[in-house]
Short mmCIF file of C-alpha atoms and ligand atoms in Angstrom, two decimals:
data_model
loop_
_atom_site.label_atom_id
_atom_site.label_comp_id
_atom_site.label_asym_id
_atom_site.label_seq_id
_atom_site.Cartn_x
_atom_site.Cartn_y
_atom_site.Cartn_z
CA UNK G 1 81.30 74.12 3.05
CA UNK G 2 79.94 77.25 4.46
CA UNK G 3 77.97 76.91 7.83
CA UNK G 4 74.80 77.11 5.87
CA UNK G 5 75.29 74.58 3.39
CA UNK G 6 76.45 72.21 5.89
CA UNK G 7 72.98 73.24 7.68
CA UNK G 8 70.81 72.48 4.06
CA UNK G 9 72.19 69.13 4.04
CA UNK G 10 71.40 68.20 6.92
CA UNK G 11 67.64 69.10 6.58
CA UNK G 12 67.75 67.04 3.19
CA UNK G 13 68.89 63.68 4.93
CA UNK G 14 66.54 63.89 7.69
CA UNK G 15 64.07 64.77 5.26
CA UNK G 16 64.48 61.59 3.12
CA UNK G 17 65.26 59.74 6.89
CA UNK G 18 61.14 61.03 7.48
CA UNK G 19 60.23 59.96 3.86
CA UNK G 20 61.61 56.52 4.59
CA UNK G 21 59.99 56.47 8.13
CA UNK G 22 56.41 57.27 6.97
CA UNK G 23 57.01 54.42 3.16
CA UNK G 24 58.04 51.29 5.31
CA UNK G 25 55.85 52.23 8.37
CA UNK G 26 52.71 52.29 5.72
CA UNK G 27 53.77 49.80 4.43
CA UNK G 28 53.87 47.84 7.75
CA UNK G 29 50.67 48.85 7.99
CA UNK G 30 49.59 48.01 5.30
CA UNK G 31 51.06 44.77 5.40
CA UNK G 32 49.44 44.79 9.03
CA UNK G 33 46.65 45.57 8.40
CA UNK G 34 45.06 42.77 5.01
CA UNK G 35 44.01 40.35 4.56
CA UNK G 36 42.90 37.35 2.54
CA UNK G 37 40.06 37.71 1.20
CA UNK G 38 38.27 34.54 0.28
CA UNK G 39 34.67 33.49 -1.72
CA UNK G 40 32.90 30.93 -2.52
CA UNK G 41 31.73 30.05 -6.30
CA UNK G 42 27.94 28.83 -5.10
CA UNK G 43 26.26 29.28 -2.55
CA UNK G 44 27.15 28.77 0.97
CA UNK G 45 24.26 26.53 1.54
CA UNK G 46 23.97 24.02 -0.86
CA UNK G 47 21.49 21.04 -1.43
CA UNK G 48 21.64 18.36 -3.53
CA UNK G 49 21.03 14.69 -4.64
CA UNK G 50 22.75 12.02 -4.92
CA UNK G 51 21.60 11.16 -8.09
CA UNK G 52 22.74 15.00 -8.69
CA UNK G 53 25.91 13.67 -7.43
CA UNK G 54 28.27 16.65 -5.41
CA UNK G 55 30.53 18.91 -7.45
CA UNK G 56 32.89 21.67 -6.22
CA UNK G 57 32.76 25.09 -6.70
CA UNK G 58 35.47 26.41 -5.68
CA UNK G 59 36.52 29.55 -4.08
CA UNK G 60 38.01 33.12 -5.13
CA UNK G 61 40.38 34.49 -2.88
CA UNK G 62 43.02 37.30 -3.21
CA UNK G 63 45.41 39.72 -1.38
CA UNK G 64 44.91 43.38 -1.24
CA UNK G 65 44.46 43.91 -5.35
CA UNK G 66 46.70 40.58 -5.78
CA UNK G 67 44.81 37.22 -6.94
CA UNK G 68 45.82 34.09 -5.03
CA UNK G 69 43.02 32.19 -6.02
CA UNK G 70 45.40 28.99 -6.15
CA UNK G 71 46.48 29.03 -2.77
CA UNK G 72 43.15 28.18 -1.60
CA UNK G 73 43.16 24.62 -0.22
CA UNK G 74 39.46 22.63 -0.16
CA UNK G 75 39.02 20.00 2.55
CA UNK G 76 35.98 18.75 1.45
CA UNK G 77 34.17 16.30 3.89
CA UNK G 78 31.11 15.43 1.45
CA UNK G 79 29.86 11.87 0.28
CA UNK G 80 27.39 12.28 -2.18
CA UNK G 81 26.83 8.35 -2.09
CA UNK G 82 25.07 9.04 0.96
CA UNK G 83 22.17 11.44 2.52
CA UNK G 84 23.47 13.25 5.31
CA UNK G 85 25.29 17.28 5.46
CA UNK G 86 28.26 18.24 5.05
CA UNK G 87 31.00 20.99 5.95
CA UNK G 88 33.34 21.96 3.26
CA UNK G 89 36.30 24.89 4.15
CA UNK G 90 38.47 26.29 2.23
CA UNK G 91 41.58 27.34 3.81
CA UNK G 92 44.12 30.03 1.74
CA UNK G 93 47.28 31.21 3.34
CA UNK G 94 49.49 33.69 1.90
CA UNK G 95 52.66 35.21 3.36
CA UNK G 96 51.67 34.10 6.47
CA UNK G 97 48.37 34.82 7.24
CA UNK G 98 45.47 32.73 6.76
CA UNK G 99 42.02 33.03 5.35
CA UNK G 100 38.71 30.55 5.84
CA UNK G 101 35.05 30.02 4.45
CA UNK G 102 33.21 27.18 4.63
CA UNK G 103 30.29 25.81 2.75
CA UNK G 104 27.57 23.31 4.05
CA UNK G 105 26.30 20.44 1.45
CA UNK G 106 22.99 18.51 1.98
CA UNK G 107 22.71 15.39 0.25
CA UNK G 108 19.31 14.21 0.13
CA UNK G 109 17.28 11.16 -1.91
CA UNK G 110 14.93 11.84 -4.13
CA UNK G 111 15.44 8.83 -5.95
CA UNK G 112 12.31 5.98 -5.66
CA UNK G 113 13.50 2.38 -4.88
CA UNK G 114 14.07 0.20 -8.09
CA UNK G 115 11.66 -2.81 -9.01
CA UNK G 116 11.91 -5.94 -10.79
CA UNK G 117 9.40 -8.50 -11.06
CA UNK G 118 10.82 -12.00 -10.31
CA UNK G 119 9.73 -14.02 -13.11
CA UNK G 120 7.49 -12.44 -15.37
CA UNK G 121 5.69 -9.21 -15.38
CA UNK G 122 2.40 -10.87 -16.94
CA UNK G 123 1.75 -13.96 -16.01
CA UNK G 124 -0.55 -16.72 -17.05
CA UNK G 125 -2.15 -19.91 -14.69
CA UNK G 126 -4.66 -22.10 -15.55
CA UNK G 127 -8.24 -21.75 -13.92
CA UNK G 128 -8.24 -23.91 -10.67
CA UNK G 129 -4.37 -23.99 -10.43
CA UNK G 130 -3.38 -22.59 -7.28
CA UNK G 131 -1.28 -18.86 -7.76
CA UNK G 132 1.80 -18.61 -5.81
CA UNK G 133 2.95 -14.70 -6.09
CA UNK G 134 6.46 -14.39 -6.76
CA UNK G 135 6.66 -11.02 -5.41
CA UNK G 136 9.85 -8.24 -6.79
CA UNK G 137 12.68 -7.31 -6.23
CA UNK G 138 13.40 -3.99 -4.82
CA UNK G 139 16.69 -1.81 -4.83
CA UNK G 140 17.31 1.53 -3.05
CA UNK G 141 20.18 3.78 -3.29
CA UNK G 142 19.58 4.58 -0.03
CA UNK G 143 18.65 1.03 1.54
CA UNK G 144 19.61 -1.41 -0.76
CA UNK G 145 17.80 -4.56 -0.94
CA UNK G 146 13.90 -4.12 0.18
CA UNK G 147 12.61 -6.65 -1.17
CA UNK G 148 11.21 -7.62 2.04
CA UNK G 149 9.15 -4.34 2.73
CA UNK G 150 6.90 -4.88 -0.57
CA UNK G 151 3.48 -4.55 -0.07
CA UNK G 152 1.36 -6.41 -2.17
CA UNK G 153 -2.08 -6.05 -2.54
CA UNK G 154 -4.36 -7.60 -5.17
CA UNK G 155 -6.98 -11.35 -5.38
CA UNK G 156 -6.63 -13.24 -7.75
CA UNK G 157 -9.58 -15.41 -8.31
CA UNK G 158 -7.87 -18.73 -9.95
CA UNK G 159 -11.17 -20.58 -9.62
CA UNK G 160 -12.70 -18.11 -12.90
CA UNK G 161 -10.98 -17.09 -16.26
CA UNK G 162 -9.98 -13.40 -16.26
CA UNK G 163 -7.12 -10.55 -15.99
CA UNK G 164 -6.48 -9.96 -11.93
CA UNK G 165 -3.52 -7.04 -11.04
CA UNK G 166 -1.41 -7.51 -7.94
CA UNK G 167 -0.14 -4.20 -6.97
CA UNK G 168 3.61 -4.03 -5.42
CA UNK G 169 3.87 -0.53 -3.48
CA UNK G 170 7.33 0.25 -1.68
CA UNK G 171 9.67 3.72 -0.33
CA UNK G 172 12.08 4.15 1.21
CA UNK G 173 13.45 5.92 4.36
CA UNK G 174 13.49 9.18 2.59
CA UNK G 175 9.22 8.88 1.73
CA UNK G 176 10.51 7.97 -1.81
CA UNK G 177 7.46 5.70 -3.09
CA UNK G 178 7.58 3.30 -6.01
CA UNK G 179 4.57 0.96 -7.32
CA UNK G 180 4.76 -1.66 -10.03
CA UNK G 181 1.52 -3.62 -10.93
CA UNK G 182 1.43 -7.50 -11.98
CA UNK G 183 -1.13 -8.96 -14.13
CA UNK G 184 -2.38 -12.13 -13.85
CA UNK G 185 -3.99 -13.88 -16.54
CA UNK G 186 -6.42 -17.50 -15.33
CA UNK G 187 -7.48 -19.30 -17.91
CA UNK G 188 -8.93 -22.84 -19.65
CA UNK G 189 -10.73 -25.41 -17.95
CA UNK G 190 -11.29 -25.33 -14.74
CA UNK G 191 -9.82 -28.23 -12.76
CA UNK G 192 -12.52 -30.31 -11.24
CA UNK G 193 -11.36 -30.69 -7.48
CA UNK G 194 -14.69 -29.58 -6.03
CA UNK G 195 -16.69 -32.05 -7.70
CA UNK G 196 -20.39 -32.19 -5.53
CA UNK G 197 -19.22 -30.47 -3.23
CA UNK G 198 -21.56 -27.97 -1.72
CA UNK G 199 -20.63 -24.34 -0.21
CA UNK G 200 -23.89 -23.71 1.99
CA UNK G 201 -23.56 -19.51 2.59
CA UNK G 202 -26.40 -17.57 4.60
CA UNK G 203 -26.82 -13.77 3.56
CA UNK G 204 -28.27 -10.97 6.06
CA UNK G 205 -27.47 -12.21 9.23
CA UNK G 206 -26.46 -12.93 12.58
CA UNK G 207 -30.21 -13.32 13.35
CA UNK G 208 -30.52 -15.08 17.61
CA UNK G 209 -34.02 -16.58 15.72
CA UNK G 210 -32.30 -18.08 12.97
CA UNK G 211 -28.80 -17.99 12.72
CA UNK G 212 -29.12 -19.86 16.42
CA UNK G 213 -31.41 -22.75 14.81
CA UNK G 214 -29.01 -23.66 12.18
CA UNK G 215 -25.77 -23.26 13.76
CA UNK G 216 -27.55 -26.25 15.69
CA UNK G 217 -28.55 -27.68 12.83
CA UNK G 218 -25.31 -27.93 11.22
CA UNK G 219 -23.27 -29.18 14.35
CA UNK G 220 -25.92 -32.15 14.88
CA UNK G 221 -24.69 -33.24 11.07
CA UNK G 222 -21.45 -31.81 11.70
CA UNK G 223 -21.70 -29.47 9.00
CA UNK G 224 -19.30 -26.10 7.53
CA UNK G 225 -20.98 -22.94 5.75
CA UNK G 226 -20.46 -20.03 5.44
CA UNK G 227 -22.27 -16.69 6.41
CA UNK G 228 -22.08 -13.10 4.85
CA UNK G 229 -23.04 -10.94 7.58
CA UNK G 230 -24.07 -7.30 7.74
CA UNK G 231 -24.24 -5.14 10.72
CA UNK G 232 -25.05 -6.71 14.22
CA UNK G 233 -24.67 -3.74 15.84
CA UNK G 234 -23.06 -4.22 19.88
CA UNK G 235 -25.27 -7.43 19.75
CA UNK G 236 -23.19 -9.60 22.43
CA UNK G 237 -26.02 -12.87 21.70
CA UNK G 238 -25.05 -12.09 17.74
CA UNK G 239 -21.12 -12.02 18.48
CA UNK G 240 -21.11 -14.54 20.49
CA UNK G 241 -23.24 -17.11 16.91
CA UNK G 242 -20.30 -16.19 15.04
CA UNK G 243 -17.67 -16.97 17.40
CA UNK G 244 -19.83 -20.46 17.78
CA UNK G 245 -19.55 -20.77 13.99
CA UNK G 246 -16.33 -19.97 13.54
CA UNK G 247 -15.14 -22.77 16.42
CA UNK G 248 -17.42 -25.29 14.79
CA UNK G 249 -15.42 -24.58 10.92
CA UNK G 250 -17.65 -22.36 9.42
CA UNK G 251 -16.32 -19.05 7.91
CA UNK G 252 -17.21 -15.52 8.01
CA UNK G 253 -17.59 -14.02 5.13
CA UNK G 254 -19.04 -9.79 4.16
CA UNK G 255 -22.05 -8.97 2.91
CA UNK G 256 -21.67 -5.40 3.67
CA UNK G 257 -22.20 -2.76 7.22
CA UNK G 258 -25.40 -1.78 5.11
CA UNK G 259 -27.82 -3.47 2.94
CA UNK G 260 -29.47 -0.19 1.95
CA UNK G 261 -28.60 -0.16 -2.24
CA UNK G 262 -28.78 3.55 -2.62
CA UNK G 263 -26.13 3.92 0.09
CA UNK G 264 -23.59 1.14 -0.70
CA UNK G 265 -24.49 1.50 -4.71
CA UNK G 266 -23.67 4.93 -4.20
CA UNK G 267 -20.40 5.30 -5.72
CA UNK G 268 -17.40 2.55 -5.31
CA UNK G 269 -15.96 4.63 -2.83
CA UNK G 270 -19.06 4.28 -0.70
CA UNK G 271 -19.60 0.78 -1.37
CA UNK G 272 -15.68 0.14 -0.07
CA UNK G 273 -16.23 1.99 3.20
CA UNK G 274 -18.92 -0.08 3.56
CA UNK G 275 -17.05 -3.48 3.18
CA UNK G 276 -13.79 -1.86 5.39
CA UNK G 277 -16.30 -0.97 8.22
CA UNK G 278 -17.54 -4.68 8.68
CA UNK G 279 -14.06 -5.80 7.87
CA UNK G 280 -12.94 -3.71 10.65
CA UNK G 281 -15.95 -4.82 13.19
CA UNK G 282 -15.08 -8.70 12.21
CA UNK G 283 -11.57 -7.56 12.93
CA UNK G 284 -12.13 -6.14 16.28
CA UNK G 285 -14.75 -8.09 17.89
CA UNK G 286 -13.54 -11.15 16.72
CA UNK G 287 -10.30 -11.22 15.51
CA UNK G 288 -12.11 -12.81 12.78
CA UNK G 289 -10.00 -11.28 9.28
CA UNK G 290 -12.51 -11.59 6.84
CA UNK G 291 -11.94 -10.86 3.37
CA UNK G 292 -14.16 -12.92 1.59
CA UNK G 293 -17.32 -10.45 -0.25
CA UNK G 294 -20.66 -11.55 -0.93
CA UNK G 295 -22.67 -8.40 -3.30
CA UNK G 296 -26.29 -7.17 -1.76
CA UNK G 297 -27.82 -8.82 -4.62
CA UNK G 298 -25.02 -10.77 -6.28
CA UNK G 299 -22.66 -9.36 -8.94
CA UNK G 300 -25.26 -9.75 -11.71
CA UNK G 301 -27.72 -7.37 -9.79
CA UNK G 302 -29.36 -4.19 -12.08
CA UNK G 303 -31.15 -2.92 -9.12
CA UNK G 304 -27.45 -0.41 -8.52
CA UNK G 305 -28.13 0.91 -11.79
CA UNK G 306 -31.01 3.14 -10.89
CA UNK G 307 -27.46 4.67 -7.69
CA UNK G 308 -24.67 4.16 -10.29
CA UNK G 309 -24.63 3.20 -13.88
CA UNK G 310 -21.72 0.73 -14.82
CA UNK G 311 -20.76 0.61 -10.79
CA UNK G 312 -20.79 -3.38 -10.77
CA UNK G 313 -18.30 -3.74 -13.60
CA UNK G 314 -15.90 -1.16 -11.95
CA UNK G 315 -16.67 -3.01 -8.18
CA UNK G 316 -15.66 -7.00 -9.22
CA UNK G 317 -12.28 -5.47 -9.98
CA UNK G 318 -12.19 -2.91 -7.26
CA UNK G 319 -13.12 -5.88 -5.02
CA UNK G 320 -9.79 -7.84 -6.46
CA UNK G 321 -7.71 -5.17 -6.70
CA UNK G 322 -7.75 -4.73 -2.52
CA UNK G 323 -7.32 -8.03 -2.06
CA UNK G 324 -10.64 -9.62 -1.99
CA UNK G 325 -12.98 -11.72 -3.28
CA UNK G 326 -16.35 -11.93 -4.15
CA UNK G 327 -18.48 -14.49 -4.24
CA UNK G 328 -21.65 -15.33 -5.91
CA UNK G 329 -23.91 -18.72 -6.45
CA UNK G 330 -25.16 -21.28 -8.73
CA UNK G 331 -28.26 -22.66 -6.68
CA UNK G 332 -30.80 -20.34 -5.41
CA UNK G 333 -32.44 -22.12 -2.19
CA UNK G 334 -35.23 -19.76 -3.79
CA UNK G 335 -35.64 -17.78 0.34
CA UNK G 336 -35.56 -14.99 -1.02
CA UNK G 337 -38.73 -14.81 -3.06
CA UNK G 338 -40.71 -13.65 -0.62
CA UNK G 339 -41.09 -14.39 4.10
CA UNK G 340 -42.08 -17.49 4.85
CA UNK G 341 -41.59 -19.18 1.40
CA UNK G 342 -42.26 -22.99 2.72
CA UNK G 343 -39.73 -25.19 3.90
CA UNK G 344 -40.80 -28.01 0.48
CA UNK G 345 -40.18 -25.51 -2.40
CA UNK G 346 -36.80 -24.58 -0.52
CA UNK G 347 -36.21 -28.22 -0.07
CA UNK G 348 -37.40 -28.92 -3.34
CA UNK G 349 -35.69 -25.95 -5.68
CA UNK G 350 -32.04 -27.29 -3.90
CA UNK G 351 -32.72 -31.23 -4.73
CA UNK G 352 -33.42 -29.75 -8.86
CA UNK G 353 -30.66 -27.48 -9.15
CA UNK G 354 -27.74 -29.17 -7.41
CA UNK G 355 -25.46 -31.45 -9.35
CA UNK G 356 -22.99 -33.97 -8.25
CA UNK G 357 -21.22 -33.18 -11.09
CA UNK G 358 -20.14 -29.67 -10.22
CA UNK G 359 -19.45 -27.46 -7.53
CA UNK G 360 -22.80 -26.13 -5.83
CA UNK G 361 -23.00 -22.80 -3.49
CA UNK G 362 -26.66 -22.35 -2.35
CA UNK G 363 -27.47 -19.25 -1.50
CA UNK G 364 -29.63 -18.97 1.43
CA UNK G 365 -30.24 -16.35 3.84
CA UNK G 366 -30.59 -16.27 7.90
CA UNK G 367 -32.44 -13.03 8.98
CA UNK G 368 -35.07 -12.66 11.56
CA UNK G 369 -37.63 -13.56 9.26
CA UNK G 370 -36.08 -16.97 7.18
CA UNK G 371 -37.72 -19.34 10.18
CA UNK G 372 -38.42 -21.64 6.91
CA UNK G 373 -34.94 -21.89 5.75
CA UNK G 374 -34.06 -23.08 9.36
CA UNK G 375 -36.37 -25.30 8.81
CA UNK G 376 -35.59 -27.19 5.55
CA UNK G 377 -31.60 -27.48 6.28
CA UNK G 378 -31.88 -30.77 8.07
CA UNK G 379 -33.97 -31.84 5.31
CA UNK G 380 -31.46 -30.81 2.52
CA UNK G 381 -28.14 -31.62 4.70
CA UNK G 382 -29.21 -35.64 4.55
CA UNK G 383 -30.68 -35.28 1.04
CA UNK G 384 -27.71 -34.31 -0.38
CA UNK G 385 -25.36 -36.50 1.95
CA UNK G 386 -27.34 -39.17 1.47
CA UNK G 387 -26.81 -38.25 -2.67
CA UNK G 388 -23.06 -38.25 -2.20
CA UNK G 389 -22.31 -34.77 -1.81
CA UNK G 390 -19.27 -33.07 0.43
CA UNK G 391 -20.13 -29.95 2.21
CA UNK G 392 -17.27 -27.09 2.68
CA UNK G 393 -17.34 -23.82 3.69
CA UNK G 394 -16.14 -20.97 1.42
CA UNK G 395 -11.85 -19.95 1.84
CA UNK G 396 -9.81 -18.05 -0.72
CA UNK G 397 -9.23 -21.42 -2.73
CA UNK G 398 -12.86 -21.91 -3.12
CA UNK G 399 -14.56 -22.29 -6.29
CA UNK G 400 -16.49 -18.37 -6.62
CA UNK G 401 -19.36 -19.03 -8.60
CA UNK G 402 -18.83 -15.40 -10.76
CA UNK G 403 -22.14 -14.65 -12.20
CA UNK G 404 -22.49 -12.40 -15.21
CA UNK G 405 -22.08 -8.51 -14.45
CA UNK G 406 -25.33 -6.54 -15.56
CA UNK G 407 -23.96 -3.19 -14.72
ZN1 LIG I 1 -28.37 -9.56 1.02
#
C-alpha cells in the first residue's frame, strides 16, 4: 500500500467515525429533548350533574410522532353520587419519561327532592270531622329523607262543605325546590257538636270606650268572645285591652289593618297585604298568632264589586290556601245599621235569630260609636244563659258560618 492510499483509508475511517458520532449525538439529543405529550379529551374543567353522572372521556398521548395513548393511566377520584369538586390525574410513562395532566370535575345537584303523598293526593272527610294532615314524604338524592323539613300551608274548613288545598314546599341543601298540592274535600251533613252554642263576635275595635265596657260584661258573666280588630296604632291602652281579652279566654281575629274598601278590595295582593300587616303587628305587640279572618263586609259583600270584579270568589279560596280561616256570621245584631241603634232593637234581633238547634255566630261591633252594643250585651247574655245557650270563642275548629259569595 502506498502512503497515499493509507492516508485515504484513514481519512475515510475518521469520516465514518465522525458521522457515527454525529448520528449517536443526534439520537441522544432527540431522546434528551423529546418528552411524552398528553392531551385531554373533552374540557379541562367539567361540570356534571348527579343525575347524568361522570363519563370518563380519557386522554391521548404521543412521543414524538408515536401514539402512546395505550400507556395512559387514569387516577380518578370522582364520586358522581356526591356533590363536590374532584380531580382526575392522567399519567403516561414511556421510555422512563413521564407526563401528567389534570382535569377538574365539579359534581352538582340539579335534582329537586321527590315528594310522595302519605295516604292519597286527594282526601275526603265528613263535614265537622277533624282533619289530621297525613303529610308527605320527601326524598332527595343528596340529602336523603327530608320529610321533616317540608313546609305545609293551607287551611281545611272542616265545618263547611267544599274543596280545600294544602301546599307542601321543600327544597334541598342546593336550592332545588319541589312543590306538591293535596286536595281535601269536605262533604256531607255537618256533625252537631255545636248545637246551641253562641259565638259573640265584635268587629272594628278595639275601642278604649266600648271594648272596655264589653270586657267588663264578659268578665262579669264569665263568657268568652272573639274580637276582629283593625289597626290600633301604637295605643298602649288598646294593646292592654286586647291582652286582657286573651287572658279572659277570648280570641283575637283579623279584620284588616285598614277597613277602607276601596284600598283593601282593589286586588288580591292588596287584601293579603292588609291581612299580613295586621297579623305581624299582633304578633309583635301581643305575641299572639292570629289566623282567623273576618272580611270587612263579610264574604258576601257586594261593595267590593266597585273595586275589583270577582275578588271575593278569589279571596275566599286564597286566604284558605295561605292557612287562614275566615268566619262570617249567621245572626246579625243589626248594630251596623246605624250609629247607636237602640239597645232594645239589638236585643230583639239577637233573640229572634238565635236558634238552640244550631250554632250561632252573632255579628256585633265595638268601635267608639257602638255604645248601645255595650249596653245591650248584659241583657243578651242573661237571656241566652237562661235559654240554655253555651258561649264559646272562635277557634280554628269552630263553625265558620260562611255566606254565599256574591262577587
Ligand atoms: Zn267591619
